[in-house]
Amino acid sequence: MVAKTDSEQTKMQVIGKDVLAEGVVMVRFADPDGGCVPAWEPGSHIDVIIDESTVRQYSLCGDPADDTCLAVAVLREDSGRGGSRWVHDSLQIGDLVSIAGPRNNFTLESAPSYLFVAGGIGITPMLPMLRAADASGADWRLLYGGRTRASMAFAEDLVAEYPDRVELRPQDEYGHLDLAAALDALDEGTGVYCCGPEPLLQAIENECRGRSGVTLHVERFAAKERPADALDDTFEVELRQSGTTVAVDANETLLDAVLRSGIDVPFSCREGTCGTCETAVLEGIPDHRDSVLTEDEQAENNCMMICVSRSCTAKLTLDL
């Protein structure tokens, strides 16, 4: 089935491909006709459509003020599903690629101070964020970890540009990031932004739980681990706009049930990480399993990601 997105797909041309670090390349896309690229804000990502069934989300790491190109940095993951290998091995300068977006699920909110915590390729969305924070006059610092210095993209440039604000902590030299110490040093009202592998995100979520005065924002590359006690029961979904009620079987997703009913809805990752399939909930209580909404946003129960989330009630009513 062809993936759909909430924004029109655009053909872009690869105008640059450069090695940034061990296993990391930066790819730059531009309008093949010389036009402006779509506008975006720090924290945004684009969907790169590799083929009809393969879509990958990559954070934008360039300058939002530059309307001539979009830049992403991609880590090669040999044990992944193939998207990064395609970028590294097959994508060439001059190629035309369909993209969708940009879309932002990781918005930089106004705060008097910031702590940015990046693990590995999680540095990519942080770059425009910390530059925006610097331009605003806010106090900020970056705690950046990786396997080795050689694997940490942008590390040397960041230290050269912000020597008093950037703390590099390669794991082979320092071990795991000392999150507790970093959080203990924060002032009241600090915004904490973290992106990286799942163990880092779980660790910082645990460290921030119960702390007052800091607001945590995370972005995940992959879906959260499925809860051990999660049950996939059958339930009904009423699609209010279309006047249709559909049974969602225990062995199918809510998204697939909606598509089966003939309703055309946008979707992309099918993992609850991109936010494309966000849908308004009118009645019922969702069983949230996404990695996009914060705990507070999930508790509001007014929207859900229908690609992975299900229902806690026998029936849900959606604005579809």
mmCIF file of C-alpha atoms in Angstrom:
data_model
loop_
_atom_site.group_PDB
_atom_site.id
_atom_site.type_symbol
_atom_site.label_atom_id
_atom_site.label_comp_id
_atom_site.label_asym_id
_atom_site.label_seq_id
_atom_site.Cartn_x
_atom_site.Cartn_y
_atom_site.Cartn_z
ATOM 1 C CA MET A 1 0.000 0.000 0.000
ATOM 2 C CA VAL A 2 1.344 3.433 -0.894
ATOM 3 C CA ALA A 3 2.160 5.611 2.103
ATOM 4 C CA LYS A 4 0.365 8.919 2.236
ATOM 5 C CA THR A 5 1.320 12.045 4.106
ATOM 6 C CA ASP A 6 -0.481 15.080 5.454
ATOM 7 C CA SER A 7 1.369 17.327 3.027
ATOM 8 C CA GLU A 8 1.831 17.072 -0.710
ATOM 9 C CA GLN A 9 4.829 15.150 -1.917
ATOM 10 C CA THR A 10 7.462 17.242 -3.651
ATOM 11 C CA LYS A 11 10.218 16.185 -6.003
ATOM 12 C CA MET A 12 13.607 17.370 -4.780
ATOM 13 C CA GLN A 13 17.055 16.941 -6.273
ATOM 14 C CA VAL A 14 20.110 15.763 -4.365
ATOM 15 C CA ILE A 15 22.689 18.547 -4.658
ATOM 16 C CA GLY A 16 25.183 17.386 -2.055
ATOM 17 C CA LYS A 17 26.286 14.272 -0.184
ATOM 18 C CA ASP A 18 29.150 14.551 2.284
ATOM 19 C CA VAL A 19 30.665 12.303 4.951
ATOM 20 C CA LEU A 20 30.351 13.996 8.353
ATOM 21 C CA ALA A 21 31.641 11.277 10.675
ATOM 22 C CA GLU A 22 32.080 7.530 10.845
ATOM 23 C CA GLY A 23 28.857 6.102 9.414
ATOM 24 C CA VAL A 24 27.164 9.490 8.966
ATOM 25 C CA VAL A 25 26.493 11.355 5.710
ATOM 26 C CA MET A 26 24.773 14.689 5.149
ATOM 27 C CA VAL A 27 22.435 14.946 2.175
ATOM 28 C CA ARG A 28 21.232 18.267 0.778
ATOM 29 C CA PHE A 29 18.077 18.569 -1.316
ATOM 30 C CA ALA A 30 17.023 21.481 -3.543
ATOM 31 C CA ASP A 31 14.161 22.323 -5.887
ATOM 32 C CA PRO A 32 15.186 20.979 -9.323
ATOM 33 C CA ASP A 33 13.724 24.091 -10.951
ATOM 34 C CA GLY A 34 15.611 26.485 -8.699
ATOM 35 C CA GLY A 35 12.638 27.470 -6.550
ATOM 36 C CA CYS A 36 12.493 27.874 -2.797
ATOM 37 C CA VAL A 37 12.320 24.815 -0.567
ATOM 38 C CA PRO A 38 9.421 24.537 1.928
ATOM 39 C CA ALA A 39 9.697 26.679 5.049
ATOM 40 C CA TRP A 40 10.483 24.930 8.323
ATOM 41 C CA GLU A 41 11.266 25.540 11.990
ATOM 42 C CA PRO A 42 13.803 23.992 14.386
ATOM 43 C CA GLY A 43 12.778 20.452 15.326
ATOM 44 C CA SER A 44 11.179 19.687 11.946
ATOM 45 C CA HIS A 45 11.693 16.540 9.917
ATOM 46 C CA ILE A 46 10.890 15.474 6.376
ATOM 47 C CA ASP A 47 9.602 12.202 4.985
ATOM 48 C CA VAL A 48 11.902 10.744 2.352
ATOM 49 C CA ILE A 49 9.914 8.426 0.089
ATOM 50 C CA ILE A 50 12.276 5.658 -0.947
ATOM 51 C CA ASP A 51 9.671 3.578 -2.774
ATOM 52 C CA GLU A 52 5.933 2.939 -2.626
ATOM 53 C CA SER A 53 6.169 1.044 0.659
ATOM 54 C CA THR A 54 9.266 2.583 2.249
ATOM 55 C CA VAL A 55 9.271 5.998 3.893
ATOM 56 C CA ARG A 56 11.835 7.300 6.356
ATOM 57 C CA GLN A 57 11.773 10.390 8.564
ATOM 58 C CA TYR A 58 14.938 12.486 8.919
ATOM 59 C CA SER A 59 15.408 15.598 11.048
ATOM 60 C CA LEU A 60 16.403 18.793 9.292
ATOM 61 C CA CYS A 61 19.781 20.042 10.477
ATOM 62 C CA GLY A 62 20.432 23.086 8.291
ATOM 63 C CA ASP A 63 19.478 26.738 8.617
ATOM 64 C CA PRO A 64 15.723 27.490 8.541
ATOM 65 C CA ALA A 65 16.557 30.884 7.012
ATOM 66 C CA ASP A 66 18.161 29.200 3.989
ATOM 67 C CA ASP A 67 15.377 28.658 1.470
ATOM 68 C CA THR A 68 17.688 27.140 -1.163
ATOM 69 C CA CYS A 69 18.088 23.646 0.303
ATOM 70 C CA LEU A 70 17.077 21.159 2.974
ATOM 71 C CA ALA A 71 19.770 19.177 4.787
ATOM 72 C CA VAL A 72 19.554 15.908 6.708
ATOM 73 C CA ALA A 73 22.232 13.758 8.344
ATOM 74 C CA VAL A 74 21.767 9.988 8.161
ATOM 75 C CA LEU A 75 23.447 7.321 10.286
ATOM 76 C CA ARG A 76 24.127 4.044 8.508
ATOM 77 C CA GLU A 77 22.390 1.236 10.385
ATOM 78 C CA ASP A 78 23.364 -2.100 8.937
ATOM 79 C CA SER A 79 20.917 -3.904 11.231
ATOM 80 C CA GLY A 80 18.066 -1.525 10.315
ATOM 81 C CA ARG A 81 15.293 -1.940 7.773
ATOM 82 C CA GLY A 82 17.266 -0.686 4.789
ATOM 83 C CA GLY A 83 16.475 3.023 4.554
ATOM 84 C CA SER A 84 19.835 4.258 5.793
ATOM 85 C CA ARG A 85 21.712 1.744 3.642
ATOM 86 C CA TRP A 86 19.848 3.098 0.608
ATOM 87 C CA VAL A 87 20.853 6.651 1.501
ATOM 88 C CA HIS A 88 24.491 5.670 1.990
ATOM 89 C CA ASP A 89 24.903 3.211 -0.882
ATOM 90 C CA SER A 90 22.406 4.138 -3.589
ATOM 91 C CA LEU A 91 21.455 7.808 -3.346
ATOM 92 C CA GLN A 92 23.575 9.924 -5.680
ATOM 93 C CA ILE A 93 24.025 13.630 -6.418
ATOM 94 C CA GLY A 94 21.576 14.563 -9.147
ATOM 95 C CA ASP A 95 18.950 11.995 -8.137
ATOM 96 C CA LEU A 96 15.331 13.123 -7.879
ATOM 97 C CA VAL A 97 13.623 12.069 -4.659
ATOM 98 C CA SER A 98 10.068 12.576 -3.408
ATOM 99 C CA ILE A 99 9.781 14.155 0.016
ATOM 100 C CA ALA A 100 6.844 15.214 2.170
ATOM 101 C CA GLY A 101 6.768 17.800 4.905
ATOM 102 C CA PRO A 102 8.406 19.422 6.702
ATOM 103 C CA ARG A 103 6.487 18.429 9.826
ATOM 104 C CA ASN A 104 7.328 19.402 13.407
ATOM 105 C CA ASN A 105 6.621 17.180 16.428
ATOM 106 C CA PHE A 106 9.585 18.553 18.389
ATOM 107 C CA THR A 107 8.874 22.260 18.621
ATOM 108 C CA LEU A 108 11.300 24.512 20.471
ATOM 109 C CA GLU A 109 9.187 26.311 23.056
ATOM 110 C CA SER A 110 10.170 29.625 24.600
ATOM 111 C CA ALA A 111 12.169 29.288 27.840
ATOM 112 C CA PRO A 112 14.720 31.359 29.752
ATOM 113 C CA SER A 113 17.267 28.539 29.541
ATOM 114 C CA TYR A 114 17.756 25.207 27.802
ATOM 115 C CA LEU A 115 19.624 21.954 28.226
ATOM 116 C CA PHE A 116 20.041 20.051 24.961
ATOM 117 C CA VAL A 117 21.003 16.390 25.330
ATOM 118 C CA ALA A 118 21.988 14.511 22.181
ATOM 119 C CA GLY A 119 23.017 10.911 21.708
ATOM 120 C CA GLY A 120 24.724 10.046 18.429
ATOM 121 C CA ILE A 121 22.695 11.034 15.378
ATOM 122 C CA GLY A 122 20.234 12.668 17.794
ATOM 123 C CA ILE A 123 22.355 15.787 17.362
ATOM 124 C CA THR A 124 20.613 16.565 14.058
ATOM 125 C CA PRO A 125 17.431 18.281 15.328
ATOM 126 C CA MET A 126 19.460 19.992 18.051
ATOM 127 C CA LEU A 127 21.574 22.059 15.658
ATOM 128 C CA PRO A 128 18.886 24.540 14.531
ATOM 129 C CA MET A 129 17.406 24.485 18.043
ATOM 130 C CA LEU A 130 20.539 25.564 19.858
ATOM 131 C CA ARG A 131 21.249 28.221 17.254
ATOM 132 C CA ALA A 132 17.724 29.581 17.695
ATOM 133 C CA ALA A 133 18.202 29.543 21.467
ATOM 134 C CA ASP A 134 21.506 31.380 21.078
ATOM 135 C CA ALA A 135 19.949 33.985 18.803
ATOM 136 C CA SER A 136 17.162 34.579 21.331
ATOM 137 C CA GLY A 137 19.677 35.376 24.069
ATOM 138 C CA ALA A 138 18.598 32.435 26.212
ATOM 139 C CA ASP A 139 21.121 30.627 28.376
ATOM 140 C CA TRP A 140 21.788 27.130 27.050
ATOM 141 C CA ARG A 141 24.208 24.243 27.005
ATOM 142 C CA LEU A 142 24.590 21.072 24.991
ATOM 143 C CA LEU A 143 25.504 17.677 26.448
ATOM 144 C CA TYR A 144 26.488 15.507 23.480
ATOM 145 C CA GLY A 145 27.363 11.832 23.761
ATOM 146 C CA GLY A 146 28.354 9.233 21.192
ATOM 147 C CA ARG A 147 30.233 5.956 20.867
ATOM 148 C CA THR A 148 33.515 7.649 19.911
ATOM 149 C CA ARG A 149 34.613 11.140 18.917
ATOM 150 C CA ALA A 150 35.036 9.965 15.336
ATOM 151 C CA SER A 151 31.377 8.908 15.207
ATOM 152 C CA MET A 152 30.001 12.229 16.512
ATOM 153 C CA ALA A 153 28.849 14.383 13.592
ATOM 154 C CA PHE A 154 29.311 18.169 13.880
ATOM 155 C CA ALA A 155 31.281 17.767 17.133
ATOM 156 C CA GLU A 156 34.382 19.745 16.184
ATOM 157 C CA ASP A 157 32.400 22.578 14.607
ATOM 158 C CA LEU A 158 30.159 22.884 17.661
ATOM 159 C CA VAL A 159 33.069 23.062 20.081
ATOM 160 C CA ALA A 160 34.795 25.653 17.887
ATOM 161 C CA GLU A 161 31.654 27.787 17.631
ATOM 162 C CA TYR A 162 30.430 27.440 21.231
ATOM 163 C CA PRO A 163 33.442 26.408 23.356
ATOM 164 C CA ASP A 164 31.805 27.394 26.659
ATOM 165 C CA ARG A 165 28.414 25.820 25.982
ATOM 166 C CA VAL A 166 29.147 22.437 24.397
ATOM 167 C CA GLU A 167 30.204 19.409 26.441
ATOM 168 C CA LEU A 168 31.333 16.387 24.407
ATOM 169 C CA ARG A 169 31.211 13.035 26.171
ATOM 170 C CA PRO A 170 32.272 10.109 23.925
ATOM 171 C CA GLN A 171 31.299 6.881 25.643
ATOM 172 C CA ASP A 172 34.686 5.205 25.126
ATOM 173 C CA GLU A 173 36.305 8.056 27.073
ATOM 174 C CA TYR A 174 33.693 9.016 29.694
ATOM 175 C CA GLY A 175 31.158 6.217 29.888
ATOM 176 C CA HIS A 176 27.436 7.024 29.906
ATOM 177 C CA LEU A 177 26.238 10.616 30.148
ATOM 178 C CA ASP A 178 25.867 11.870 33.720
ATOM 179 C CA LEU A 179 22.277 12.996 33.338
ATOM 180 C CA ALA A 180 21.636 13.435 37.051
ATOM 181 C CA ALA A 181 24.496 15.911 37.425
ATOM 182 C CA ALA A 182 23.408 17.851 34.347
ATOM 183 C CA LEU A 183 19.824 18.091 35.575
ATOM 184 C CA ASP A 184 20.859 18.978 39.132
ATOM 185 C CA ALA A 185 22.647 22.058 37.802
ATOM 186 C CA LEU A 186 19.608 23.483 35.988
ATOM 187 C CA ASP A 187 17.775 26.653 36.918
ATOM 188 C CA GLU A 188 14.028 26.805 37.460
ATOM 189 C CA GLY A 189 12.123 26.964 34.184
ATOM 190 C CA THR A 190 14.742 25.242 32.028
ATOM 191 C CA GLY A 191 13.531 23.442 28.923
ATOM 192 C CA VAL A 192 15.233 20.076 28.424
ATOM 193 C CA TYR A 193 15.354 18.702 24.880
ATOM 194 C CA CYS A 194 16.664 15.207 24.221
ATOM 195 C CA CYS A 195 17.045 13.098 21.092
ATOM 196 C CA GLY A 196 18.960 9.877 20.627
ATOM 197 C CA PRO A 197 18.726 6.113 21.108
ATOM 198 C CA GLU A 198 15.956 4.638 23.228
ATOM 199 C CA PRO A 199 18.115 3.814 26.314
ATOM 200 C CA LEU A 200 19.112 7.481 26.558
ATOM 201 C CA LEU A 201 15.515 8.655 26.229
ATOM 202 C CA GLN A 202 14.305 6.214 28.874
ATOM 203 C CA ALA A 203 17.132 7.268 31.189
ATOM 204 C CA ILE A 204 16.382 10.971 30.937
ATOM 205 C CA GLU A 205 12.647 10.371 31.303
ATOM 206 C CA ASN A 206 13.365 8.466 34.516
ATOM 207 C CA GLU A 207 15.693 11.219 35.773
ATOM 208 C CA CYS A 208 13.172 13.985 35.036
ATOM 209 C CA ARG A 209 10.231 12.153 36.585
ATOM 210 C CA GLY A 210 9.404 13.881 39.837
ATOM 211 C CA ARG A 211 11.728 16.831 39.240
ATOM 212 C CA SER A 212 10.096 20.243 39.422
ATOM 213 C CA GLY A 213 11.226 23.262 37.471
ATOM 214 C CA VAL A 214 12.242 21.467 34.268
ATOM 215 C CA THR A 215 10.148 20.559 31.241
ATOM 216 C CA LEU A 216 11.316 17.561 29.206
ATOM 217 C CA HIS A 217 10.797 17.212 25.458
ATOM 218 C CA VAL A 218 12.025 14.111 23.614
ATOM 219 C CA GLU A 219 12.017 12.898 20.040
ATOM 220 C CA ARG A 220 12.290 9.236 19.199
ATOM 221 C CA PHE A 221 13.739 7.641 16.066
ATOM 222 C CA ALA A 222 11.988 4.343 16.735
ATOM 223 C CA ALA A 223 8.787 3.221 18.387
ATOM 224 C CA LYS A 224 8.605 2.761 22.131
ATOM 225 C CA GLU A 225 8.846 -0.800 23.332
ATOM 226 C CA ARG A 226 5.421 -2.414 23.470
ATOM 227 C CA PRO A 227 4.194 -2.733 27.087
ATOM 228 C CA ALA A 228 4.326 -6.324 28.324
ATOM 229 C CA ASP A 229 0.698 -6.154 29.491
ATOM 230 C CA ALA A 230 -0.664 -4.600 26.264
ATOM 231 C CA LEU A 231 -3.733 -6.421 24.951
ATOM 232 C CA ASP A 232 -5.072 -6.213 21.417
ATOM 233 C CA ASP A 233 -8.809 -6.674 21.894
ATOM 234 C CA THR A 234 -11.467 -6.146 19.256
ATOM 235 C CA PHE A 235 -13.260 -2.796 19.450
ATOM 236 C CA GLU A 236 -15.490 -0.575 17.331
ATOM 237 C CA VAL A 237 -14.621 2.774 15.805
ATOM 238 C CA GLU A 238 -17.241 5.225 14.630
ATOM 239 C CA LEU A 239 -16.040 7.506 11.845
ATOM 240 C CA ARG A 240 -18.279 10.485 12.558
ATOM 241 C CA GLN A 241 -17.799 12.463 9.328
ATOM 242 C CA SER A 242 -18.414 9.473 7.074
ATOM 243 C CA GLY A 243 -21.220 7.994 9.176
ATOM 244 C CA THR A 244 -19.492 4.608 9.251
ATOM 245 C CA THR A 245 -18.807 2.221 12.122
ATOM 246 C CA VAL A 246 -16.049 -0.336 11.694
ATOM 247 C CA ALA A 247 -14.963 -3.279 13.831
ATOM 248 C CA VAL A 248 -11.228 -3.316 14.509
ATOM 249 C CA ASP A 249 -10.030 -6.894 14.841
ATOM 250 C CA ALA A 250 -7.470 -7.887 17.432
ATOM 251 C CA ASN A 251 -4.963 -8.738 14.697
ATOM 252 C CA GLU A 252 -5.224 -5.498 12.704
ATOM 253 C CA THR A 253 -4.371 -1.879 13.398
ATOM 254 C CA LEU A 254 -6.904 0.897 13.714
ATOM 255 C CA LEU A 255 -5.321 2.503 10.666
ATOM 256 C CA ASP A 256 -5.816 -0.630 8.572
ATOM 257 C CA ALA A 257 -9.440 -0.875 9.687
ATOM 258 C CA VAL A 258 -10.059 2.743 8.657
ATOM 259 C CA LEU A 259 -8.397 2.193 5.282
ATOM 260 C CA ARG A 260 -10.404 -1.016 4.834
ATOM 261 C CA SER A 261 -13.583 0.993 5.268
ATOM 262 C CA GLY A 262 -12.643 3.135 2.278
ATOM 263 C CA ILE A 263 -11.625 6.261 4.202
ATOM 264 C CA ASP A 264 -8.497 7.887 2.778
ATOM 265 C CA VAL A 265 -6.304 9.075 5.667
ATOM 266 C CA PRO A 266 -2.682 10.243 5.725
ATOM 267 C CA PHE A 267 -0.061 7.953 7.222
ATOM 268 C CA SER A 268 3.626 7.278 6.873
ATOM 269 C CA CYS A 269 5.804 5.479 9.446
ATOM 270 C CA ARG A 270 3.254 2.968 10.858
ATOM 271 C CA GLU A 271 5.307 3.030 14.087
ATOM 272 C CA GLY A 272 3.798 5.989 15.951
ATOM 273 C CA THR A 273 6.889 8.155 15.532
ATOM 274 C CA CYS A 274 6.161 10.613 12.713
ATOM 275 C CA GLY A 275 2.779 12.087 13.697
ATOM 276 C CA THR A 276 1.332 11.960 10.183
ATOM 277 C CA CYS A 277 -1.750 9.936 11.136
ATOM 278 C CA GLU A 278 -2.770 12.117 14.101
ATOM 279 C CA THR A 279 -6.578 12.023 14.358
ATOM 280 C CA ALA A 280 -9.027 13.871 16.581
ATOM 281 C CA VAL A 281 -10.899 11.737 19.148
ATOM 282 C CA LEU A 282 -14.521 12.765 19.772
ATOM 283 C CA GLU A 283 -15.606 10.029 22.197
ATOM 284 C CA GLY A 284 -13.991 7.106 23.992
ATOM 285 C CA ILE A 285 -10.584 6.636 25.592
ATOM 286 C CA PRO A 286 -7.605 5.775 23.369
ATOM 287 C CA ASP A 287 -4.942 3.272 24.351
ATOM 288 C CA HIS A 288 -1.981 5.497 23.440
ATOM 289 C CA ARG A 289 1.053 3.618 22.124
ATOM 290 C CA ASP A 290 2.724 6.364 20.101
ATOM 291 C CA SER A 291 6.074 8.085 20.622
ATOM 292 C CA VAL A 292 4.908 11.558 19.577
ATOM 293 C CA LEU A 293 2.463 12.836 22.189
ATOM 294 C CA THR A 294 3.711 13.797 25.628
ATOM 295 C CA GLU A 295 2.200 12.141 28.702
ATOM 296 C CA ASP A 296 0.089 15.251 29.314
ATOM 297 C CA GLU A 297 -1.097 15.320 25.703
ATOM 298 C CA GLN A 298 -2.006 11.649 25.867
ATOM 299 C CA ALA A 299 -3.935 12.229 29.092
ATOM 300 C CA GLU A 300 -6.109 14.805 27.319
ATOM 301 C CA ASN A 301 -7.393 11.998 25.031
ATOM 302 C CA ASN A 302 -8.474 14.422 22.326
ATOM 303 C CA CYS A 303 -6.238 12.983 19.600
ATOM 304 C CA MET A 304 -4.336 9.796 18.819
ATOM 305 C CA MET A 305 -1.960 8.180 16.333
ATOM 306 C CA ILE A 306 -4.132 5.569 14.680
ATOM 307 C CA CYS A 307 -1.249 3.582 13.192
ATOM 308 C CA VAL A 308 -0.290 2.049 16.566
ATOM 309 C CA SER A 309 -2.753 3.181 19.239
ATOM 310 C CA ARG A 310 -5.919 1.273 20.055
ATOM 311 C CA SER A 311 -8.850 1.712 22.446
ATOM 312 C CA CYS A 312 -9.372 1.313 26.179
ATOM 313 C CA THR A 313 -13.136 1.466 25.643
ATOM 314 C CA ALA A 314 -15.383 -0.796 23.613
ATOM 315 C CA LYS A 315 -15.946 2.021 21.140
ATOM 316 C CA LEU A 316 -14.061 5.048 19.868
ATOM 317 C CA THR A 317 -15.469 7.903 17.856
ATOM 318 C CA LEU A 318 -13.032 9.662 15.543
ATOM 319 C CA ASP A 319 -13.345 12.833 13.501
ATOM 320 C CA LEU A 320 -13.049 11.024 10.177
#
